[in-house]
Short mmCIF file of C-alpha atoms and ligand atoms in Angstrom, two decimals:
data_model
loop_
_atom_site.label_atom_id
_atom_site.label_comp_id
_atom_site.label_asym_id
_atom_site.label_seq_id
_atom_site.Cartn_x
_atom_site.Cartn_y
_atom_site.Cartn_z
CA MET A 1 -0.55 13.00 12.49
CA ASN A 2 2.75 13.83 13.75
CA TYR A 3 4.08 14.43 17.11
CA GLN A 4 4.69 17.77 18.51
CA ASN A 5 8.42 18.92 17.91
CA ASN A 6 8.93 18.07 21.74
CA HIS A 7 12.29 17.38 21.76
CA SER A 8 12.09 16.21 25.89
CA GLU A 9 9.89 13.48 24.62
CA SER A 10 11.61 9.87 25.98
CA VAL A 11 11.28 6.95 23.63
CA ALA A 12 12.17 3.18 24.77
CA ILE A 13 13.45 1.07 21.64
CA ILE A 14 13.45 -2.89 22.66
CA GLY A 15 15.66 -4.36 20.70
CA ALA A 16 19.49 -2.86 19.90
CA GLY A 17 20.49 -4.87 16.40
CA LEU A 18 20.53 -2.63 13.60
CA SER A 19 16.89 -1.46 13.07
CA GLY A 20 16.85 -0.51 16.94
CA LEU A 21 20.27 0.81 16.42
CA SER A 22 19.46 3.19 13.52
CA CYS A 23 16.23 4.38 14.94
CA ALA A 24 17.85 5.25 18.34
CA THR A 25 20.57 7.35 16.70
CA HIS A 26 18.18 9.23 14.47
CA LEU A 27 16.11 10.22 17.50
CA GLN A 28 18.35 10.96 19.54
CA THR A 29 20.04 13.18 16.87
CA LEU A 30 16.74 15.25 16.69
CA GLY A 31 16.85 15.94 20.36
CA TYR A 32 14.74 12.79 21.91
CA GLN A 33 15.61 11.07 24.94
CA VAL A 34 16.22 7.37 23.92
CA GLU A 35 16.55 4.48 25.95
CA LEU A 36 17.42 0.79 24.41
CA PHE A 37 16.83 -2.61 26.09
CA GLU A 38 18.70 -5.60 25.13
CA LYS A 39 18.39 -9.06 25.94
CA SER A 40 21.68 -10.09 24.81
CA ARG A 41 24.68 -9.11 26.37
CA GLY A 42 26.11 -7.00 23.56
CA PRO A 43 24.63 -5.12 20.80
CA SER A 44 24.07 -5.87 16.98
CA GLY A 45 20.99 -8.76 17.15
CA ARG A 46 21.65 -11.24 14.14
CA MET A 47 24.77 -9.02 12.85
CA SER A 48 26.79 -11.12 15.28
CA THR A 49 30.39 -13.00 15.72
CA ARG A 50 30.59 -16.30 17.96
CA HIS A 51 33.82 -16.18 19.86
CA GLY A 52 35.80 -18.78 21.00
CA ASP A 53 39.22 -20.19 22.40
CA GLY A 54 41.45 -18.68 19.32
CA TRP A 55 38.98 -18.30 16.85
CA ALA A 56 35.79 -16.50 15.65
CA ALA A 57 33.21 -16.53 13.20
CA ASP A 58 30.46 -14.66 11.86
CA HIS A 59 27.68 -16.91 12.55
CA GLY A 60 24.21 -14.31 11.32
CA ALA A 61 24.79 -12.01 8.18
CA GLN A 62 27.37 -12.88 6.24
CA TYR A 63 27.96 -9.66 4.26
CA PHE A 64 25.43 -6.88 3.24
CA THR A 65 25.20 -4.83 -0.19
CA ALA A 66 24.38 -1.27 -0.29
CA ARG A 67 21.85 0.66 -2.72
CA ASP A 68 19.72 2.84 -1.28
CA PRO A 69 21.89 6.66 -1.03
CA ARG A 70 21.13 7.04 2.69
CA PHE A 71 22.33 3.54 3.67
CA VAL A 72 25.05 3.78 0.92
CA GLN A 73 26.42 7.43 3.06
CA GLU A 74 26.21 5.97 6.44
CA LEU A 75 28.19 3.00 5.14
CA GLY A 76 30.73 5.38 3.94
CA SER A 77 30.94 6.83 7.61
CA TRP A 78 31.21 3.01 8.84
CA ILE A 79 34.36 2.68 6.57
CA SER A 80 35.88 5.90 7.49
CA GLN A 81 35.60 4.49 10.84
CA ASN A 82 37.17 1.13 10.34
CA VAL A 83 34.27 -0.87 11.10
CA ALA A 84 33.29 -2.01 7.67
CA ALA A 85 35.17 -2.68 4.60
CA VAL A 86 34.64 -4.12 0.83
CA TRP A 87 34.90 -7.78 0.99
CA SER A 88 35.82 -9.71 -2.37
CA PRO A 89 35.71 -13.53 -2.03
CA ASP A 90 36.14 -15.79 -4.47
CA ILE A 91 32.46 -17.18 -5.21
CA LYS A 92 31.56 -20.27 -6.89
CA VAL A 93 27.81 -21.39 -6.92
CA TYR A 94 26.92 -25.21 -7.04
CA GLU A 95 23.38 -26.12 -8.72
CA GLU A 96 22.53 -29.04 -10.16
CA HIS A 97 25.57 -31.02 -9.52
CA HIS A 98 27.64 -28.99 -10.94
CA TRP A 99 30.03 -26.27 -9.45
CA ARG A 100 30.56 -23.04 -11.83
CA GLU A 101 31.60 -19.22 -10.97
CA SER A 102 29.45 -16.73 -9.42
CA HIS A 103 28.33 -14.23 -11.79
CA SER A 104 27.37 -11.42 -10.12
CA GLN A 105 28.89 -8.17 -9.91
CA GLU A 106 27.23 -7.16 -6.61
CA LYS A 107 29.70 -5.20 -3.95
CA ARG A 108 29.27 -6.54 -0.82
CA TYR A 109 30.47 -5.64 2.61
CA VAL A 110 31.21 -6.79 6.19
CA GLY A 111 31.48 -5.19 9.41
CA THR A 112 35.17 -5.24 10.61
CA PRO A 113 36.93 -6.68 12.54
CA ASP A 114 34.08 -8.86 12.46
CA MET A 115 30.29 -8.50 11.72
CA SER A 116 28.82 -7.20 15.20
CA SER A 117 31.56 -3.59 14.49
CA PRO A 118 28.96 -1.33 12.74
CA GLY A 119 26.26 -2.12 15.90
CA LYS A 120 29.01 -1.54 18.65
CA TYR A 121 30.13 1.61 16.71
CA LEU A 122 26.98 2.94 16.58
CA ALA A 123 25.85 1.79 20.28
CA LYS A 124 28.68 3.71 21.62
CA ASN A 125 26.80 6.67 21.21
CA LEU A 126 23.76 5.41 22.70
CA SER A 127 22.30 4.42 26.16
CA VAL A 128 21.56 0.90 26.13
CA GLN A 129 20.43 -1.29 29.00
CA PHE A 130 21.98 -4.98 28.30
CA ASN A 131 20.59 -8.19 29.86
CA GLN A 132 17.28 -6.92 29.85
CA THR A 133 14.49 -9.46 28.17
CA ILE A 134 11.35 -7.04 28.18
CA ASN A 135 8.41 -9.56 28.41
CA ALA A 136 5.62 -7.40 28.86
CA ILE A 137 4.34 -3.98 27.97
CA GLN A 138 1.58 -1.73 28.90
CA LYS A 139 0.23 2.02 28.43
CA GLU A 140 -0.56 4.02 31.96
CA ASN A 141 -1.76 7.20 32.24
CA GLY A 142 -0.46 8.24 28.79
CA LYS A 143 2.62 6.59 29.21
CA TRP A 144 4.65 2.98 28.69
CA LEU A 145 5.22 0.77 31.10
CA LEU A 146 7.79 -2.03 30.49
CA HIS A 147 8.48 -5.17 32.32
CA SER A 148 11.84 -7.05 32.20
CA LYS A 149 12.10 -10.67 32.89
CA GLU A 150 15.47 -10.02 34.76
CA SER A 151 14.37 -6.95 36.68
CA GLY A 152 10.41 -6.93 36.86
CA GLN A 153 8.60 -3.70 36.59
CA LEU A 154 11.11 -1.03 35.42
CA SER A 155 11.06 2.55 37.63
CA GLN A 156 11.13 4.94 34.15
CA LEU A 157 8.14 5.83 31.68
CA PHE A 158 8.19 6.42 28.16
CA ASP A 159 6.06 8.90 26.12
CA VAL A 160 7.03 6.21 22.72
CA LEU A 161 7.40 2.62 22.27
CA ILE A 162 9.38 1.35 19.37
CA LEU A 163 9.68 -2.84 19.38
CA ALA A 164 12.71 -3.31 17.03
CA LEU A 165 12.03 -6.93 17.21
CA PRO A 166 11.86 -10.11 14.87
CA ALA A 167 8.09 -10.41 13.97
CA PRO A 168 6.99 -13.49 15.89
CA GLN A 169 8.72 -11.56 18.44
CA VAL A 170 7.01 -8.34 18.35
CA TYR A 171 3.66 -10.46 17.85
CA ALA A 172 4.40 -11.97 21.26
CA LEU A 173 5.23 -8.37 22.90
CA SER A 174 1.69 -6.77 21.61
CA ARG A 175 -0.62 -8.80 20.78
CA GLU A 176 -2.66 -7.87 23.49
CA ILE A 177 -2.41 -4.01 22.97
CA TYR A 178 -2.40 -4.28 19.49
CA LYS A 179 -5.31 -6.40 17.05
CA ASP A 180 -4.09 -5.26 13.69
CA VAL A 181 -0.32 -6.55 14.44
CA GLU A 182 -1.23 -10.21 13.80
CA GLU A 183 -1.95 -9.75 10.36
CA VAL A 184 1.61 -7.36 9.70
CA CYS A 185 3.43 -10.17 11.79
CA LYS A 186 2.43 -13.12 10.14
CA GLN A 187 2.98 -11.80 6.67
CA ALA A 188 6.58 -11.66 7.45
CA ASN A 189 6.69 -15.35 7.39
CA MET A 190 10.21 -15.71 9.52
CA LYS A 191 12.02 -18.63 9.01
CA GLY A 192 15.04 -20.43 11.15
CA CYS A 193 18.41 -21.12 10.34
CA TRP A 194 20.59 -24.17 11.60
CA THR A 195 23.88 -22.34 11.69
CA VAL A 196 27.25 -24.63 11.98
CA MET A 197 30.77 -23.02 12.36
CA ALA A 198 33.84 -25.41 11.82
CA ARG A 199 37.21 -24.65 13.21
CA PHE A 200 40.43 -26.07 10.98
CA GLN A 201 44.26 -26.44 11.89
CA GLU A 202 44.95 -25.33 8.42
CA ARG A 203 43.22 -24.18 5.63
CA PRO A 204 41.34 -27.00 3.79
CA GLN A 205 41.70 -27.85 0.13
CA VAL A 206 38.51 -26.15 -1.08
CA SER A 207 38.36 -24.26 -4.63
CA PHE A 208 35.89 -20.90 -3.33
CA GLU A 209 36.09 -18.58 -0.17
CA ALA A 210 32.65 -18.40 -0.09
CA ALA A 211 29.56 -20.57 -2.22
CA PHE A 212 25.73 -20.43 -2.95
CA ILE A 213 24.41 -23.76 -2.75
CA ASN A 214 21.22 -23.95 -4.51
CA ASN A 215 18.52 -27.21 -3.87
CA GLU A 216 20.50 -28.74 -1.36
CA LEU A 217 20.10 -28.87 2.49
CA ILE A 218 23.26 -26.61 2.51
CA SER A 219 22.34 -22.72 1.20
CA TRP A 220 26.04 -21.14 1.75
CA ILE A 221 29.42 -21.96 2.99
CA SER A 222 32.30 -19.45 3.83
CA ARG A 223 35.73 -18.82 4.79
CA ASN A 224 35.63 -16.51 7.53
CA ASN A 225 39.51 -15.81 7.43
CA SER A 226 39.14 -14.57 3.89
CA LYS A 227 36.98 -11.25 5.58
CA THR A 228 38.98 -8.21 6.47
CA GLY A 229 40.57 -8.20 9.79
CA ARG A 230 40.13 -11.49 10.89
CA TYR A 231 41.86 -13.70 13.36
CA GLY A 232 42.66 -17.27 14.82
CA LEU A 233 41.87 -20.68 13.40
CA GLU A 234 40.78 -21.04 10.37
CA SER A 235 37.18 -20.74 10.60
CA TRP A 236 34.43 -21.39 8.24
CA THR A 237 30.52 -21.26 8.26
CA ILE A 238 27.78 -22.98 7.05
CA HIS A 239 24.04 -21.91 6.92
CA ALA A 240 21.40 -24.54 5.97
CA SER A 241 18.51 -23.66 3.89
CA PRO A 242 15.71 -21.39 5.70
CA GLU A 243 13.30 -24.14 4.07
CA TRP A 244 15.26 -26.98 5.55
CA SER A 245 16.01 -25.06 8.85
CA GLU A 246 12.36 -24.07 9.37
CA ARG A 247 11.42 -28.04 8.74
CA PHE A 248 13.92 -29.36 10.91
CA ILE A 249 14.17 -26.79 13.46
CA GLU A 250 13.28 -28.53 16.92
CA LEU A 251 15.73 -31.55 15.67
CA GLU A 252 18.21 -32.45 18.18
CA LYS A 253 21.34 -29.94 18.10
CA ASP A 254 23.74 -33.40 17.27
CA LYS A 255 21.26 -34.51 14.40
CA ALA A 256 21.57 -31.17 12.68
CA THR A 257 25.00 -30.68 12.82
CA ALA A 258 25.40 -34.35 11.48
CA LEU A 259 23.05 -33.61 8.65
CA ILE A 260 24.68 -30.66 7.62
CA LEU A 261 28.36 -31.97 7.70
CA GLU A 262 27.33 -35.00 5.95
CA CYS A 263 26.11 -32.66 3.15
CA ALA A 264 29.42 -30.18 3.80
CA LYS A 265 31.49 -33.28 2.91
CA LYS A 266 29.66 -33.86 -0.21
CA LEU A 267 30.28 -30.32 -1.46
CA GLY A 268 33.86 -30.83 -0.70
CA LEU A 269 34.35 -29.30 2.52
CA ASP A 270 35.20 -32.14 4.65
CA CYS A 271 34.94 -31.31 8.65
CA GLN A 272 36.22 -34.31 10.13
CA ASN A 273 38.84 -32.80 11.48
CA ALA A 274 37.50 -29.51 12.75
CA GLU A 275 36.41 -28.44 16.26
CA ILE A 276 32.26 -27.40 15.46
CA SER A 277 30.14 -25.38 17.10
CA THR A 278 26.01 -25.12 15.89
CA HIS A 279 23.73 -22.30 16.51
CA ARG A 280 20.18 -22.42 15.68
CA TRP A 281 18.05 -19.13 15.00
CA ARG A 282 14.80 -19.61 15.72
CA PHE A 283 13.81 -16.19 13.44
CA ALA A 284 16.67 -16.00 10.83
CA SER A 285 14.72 -14.48 7.40
CA GLY A 286 11.80 -13.49 6.27
CA SER A 287 9.98 -10.29 5.37
CA SER A 288 5.96 -9.12 4.52
CA PRO A 289 6.06 -9.08 0.39
CA GLU A 290 4.05 -5.32 0.31
CA ILE A 291 7.60 -3.59 2.24
CA PRO A 292 5.68 -1.30 4.32
CA GLY A 293 8.94 0.27 5.63
CA PHE A 294 7.57 0.48 9.45
CA TYR A 295 5.04 0.58 11.32
CA HIS A 296 3.34 3.23 13.02
CA ASP A 297 0.46 4.32 15.24
CA PRO A 298 0.83 7.87 16.28
CA GLU A 299 -2.26 7.93 18.47
CA THR A 300 -0.53 5.81 21.16
CA LYS A 301 2.80 6.71 20.21
CA PHE A 302 3.81 3.11 19.16
CA GLY A 303 6.24 1.90 16.57
CA LEU A 304 7.90 -0.85 14.93
CA CYS A 305 10.65 -1.53 12.64
CA GLY A 306 12.76 -4.20 11.58
CA ASP A 307 14.48 -5.89 8.66
CA TRP A 308 11.20 -7.91 7.91
CA LEU A 309 9.16 -4.28 7.11
CA HIS A 310 11.92 -3.79 5.01
CA GLY A 311 12.39 -6.72 2.77
CA GLY A 312 14.72 -8.42 5.14
CA ARG A 313 18.44 -7.58 5.39
CA VAL A 314 21.08 -5.72 7.11
CA GLU A 315 20.35 -2.59 4.78
CA GLY A 316 16.50 -2.96 5.60
CA ALA A 317 17.09 -3.06 9.13
CA TRP A 318 18.80 0.06 8.99
CA LEU A 319 16.39 2.07 6.75
CA SER A 320 13.22 0.72 8.66
CA GLY A 321 14.66 2.15 11.60
CA TYR A 322 15.79 5.41 9.82
CA LYS A 323 12.58 5.82 8.19
CA LEU A 324 10.35 5.31 11.39
CA ALA A 325 12.47 8.05 12.99
CA MET A 326 11.84 10.32 10.47
CA GLU A 327 8.22 9.38 10.49
CA ILE A 328 8.42 10.27 14.28
CA GLU A 329 9.49 12.93 13.80
CA GLY A 330 7.38 14.06 10.82
CA THR A 331 9.75 15.15 8.24
CA LYS A 332 9.05 12.11 5.96
C1 FAD B 401 21.83 -16.81 9.46
C2 FAD B 401 21.66 -15.75 9.42
C3 FAD B 401 22.36 -14.69 7.76
C4 FAD B 401 21.88 -13.80 7.33
N1 FAD B 401 22.66 -13.51 6.24
C5 FAD B 401 22.54 -12.17 5.91
C6 FAD B 401 23.33 -11.34 4.75
O1 FAD B 401 24.25 -12.42 4.85
N2 FAD B 401 23.34 -10.48 4.24
C7 FAD B 401 22.46 -9.24 5.12
O2 FAD B 401 21.75 -8.58 4.73
N3 FAD B 401 21.46 -9.96 5.87
C8 FAD B 401 21.73 -11.28 6.35
N4 FAD B 401 21.05 -11.70 7.67
C9 FAD B 401 19.43 -10.91 8.39
C10 FAD B 401 20.55 -9.62 8.81
O3 FAD B 401 21.19 -10.34 9.77
C11 FAD B 401 19.35 -9.08 9.46
O4 FAD B 401 18.35 -8.39 8.19
C12 FAD B 401 19.37 -7.98 10.42
O5 FAD B 401 20.01 -8.09 11.01
C13 FAD B 401 18.07 -7.41 11.62
O6 FAD B 401 18.35 -6.66 12.21
P1 FAD B 401 17.29 -6.45 13.13
O7 FAD B 401 17.50 -4.80 13.77
O8 FAD B 401 15.89 -5.77 12.28
O9 FAD B 401 16.88 -7.38 13.71
P2 FAD B 401 17.50 -8.23 14.81
O10 FAD B 401 19.25 -7.97 14.69
O11 FAD B 401 16.88 -9.48 14.87
O12 FAD B 401 17.46 -6.96 16.22
C14 FAD B 401 16.51 -7.51 17.53
C15 FAD B 401 17.01 -7.58 18.97
O13 FAD B 401 16.16 -7.18 19.61
C16 FAD B 401 16.98 -8.36 20.95
N5 FAD B 401 15.62 -9.00 21.49
C17 FAD B 401 14.69 -9.88 21.12
N6 FAD B 401 14.12 -9.94 21.91
C18 FAD B 401 13.86 -9.00 23.15
C19 FAD B 401 13.31 -8.72 24.26
N7 FAD B 401 12.23 -9.46 24.35
N8 FAD B 401 13.71 -7.67 25.09
C20 FAD B 401 15.15 -7.27 24.80
N9 FAD B 401 15.68 -7.29 23.05
C21 FAD B 401 15.15 -8.41 22.54
C22 FAD B 401 17.93 -9.47 20.02
O14 FAD B 401 18.60 -9.58 21.20
C23 FAD B 401 18.76 -8.43 18.73
O15 FAD B 401 19.63 -7.63 19.19
C24 FAD B 401 20.93 -13.00 8.15
C25 FAD B 401 20.49 -13.23 9.38
C26 FAD B 401 20.99 -14.37 9.92
C27 FAD B 401 19.98 -15.19 10.89
#
């Protein structure tokens, strides 16, 4: 069953990450009245950049790839608007105590001037209420009613509700209403990520601009200043592996940072003289093995989109939002 082609229907989307922004953009184009609610003060979610005094570092998604023709087309418009560009760093791989060149031929892209730029570009044409943490949802007389931590019960009622959130946050919000959501969410098995950002006065003497690290506490290192449009101090991002991060997600920040920096030093990136910031992502990566694409209950006009329903990663997030919008409109 699909919705009627009733273009006065109102839609609330919780989460202004790429999946929510993609879904909102397509539904709005189809004529729906769309309102996004976002707990942070800006859009883009995990495609984000930390800004400090004279420095910036992408601390979530590092780059993205584009394979599906629909996403390739979207990327084309981002590139023409200067909010994305190709990134071709010198990449090395560390495994079994040895370094080697990366053999990957993958074309990689980044947001420009930072990773949040594509999301900001999409959000420009949408109505987004920032600093609104939705903490309860309920259905009343056929309409969706929202409550936020900051404003209490919101006055506007909606015909359609979409959660564009990581799986554990979907579960927390909707478990009282949708019993089967638990099963969908559990399969995603999302893991955290400890991220360290290091700023140097001078470029460190390291033989790579990005590195995949195998079987160590760290899984990724990259030089932010090697990406198009970056400015300021020489900044590097280090990600601990999903397995290590998840295991030690409750560690004190200082302890996690010290262990990550010790491993970075062993790998040749000595951060002793660097300024350091650390971020803990509670839900960074993971996706359900079956790739359902989205979740949709046409009876109650409730939907889910997000990277975790579409293989994880940036492209999956965008496609998930797009496909849910098409499903809602009934033009699969
Ligand atoms: C450390 C890290 C490294 C990564 N590396 C890569 C990579 O190299 N390549 C790649 O393709 N992908 C990478 N990813 C994954 C990529 O960032 C995601 O796939 C994509 O950004 C997910 O988009 P989304 O819209 O599904 O979710 P999100 O971006 O998580 O969006 C959800 C939004 O909902 C908001 N929100 C949450 N709860 C509430 C609430 N109660 N009320 C209101 N708003 C709420 C959040 O603030 C957020 O903005 C990485 C992610 C992380 C964290």
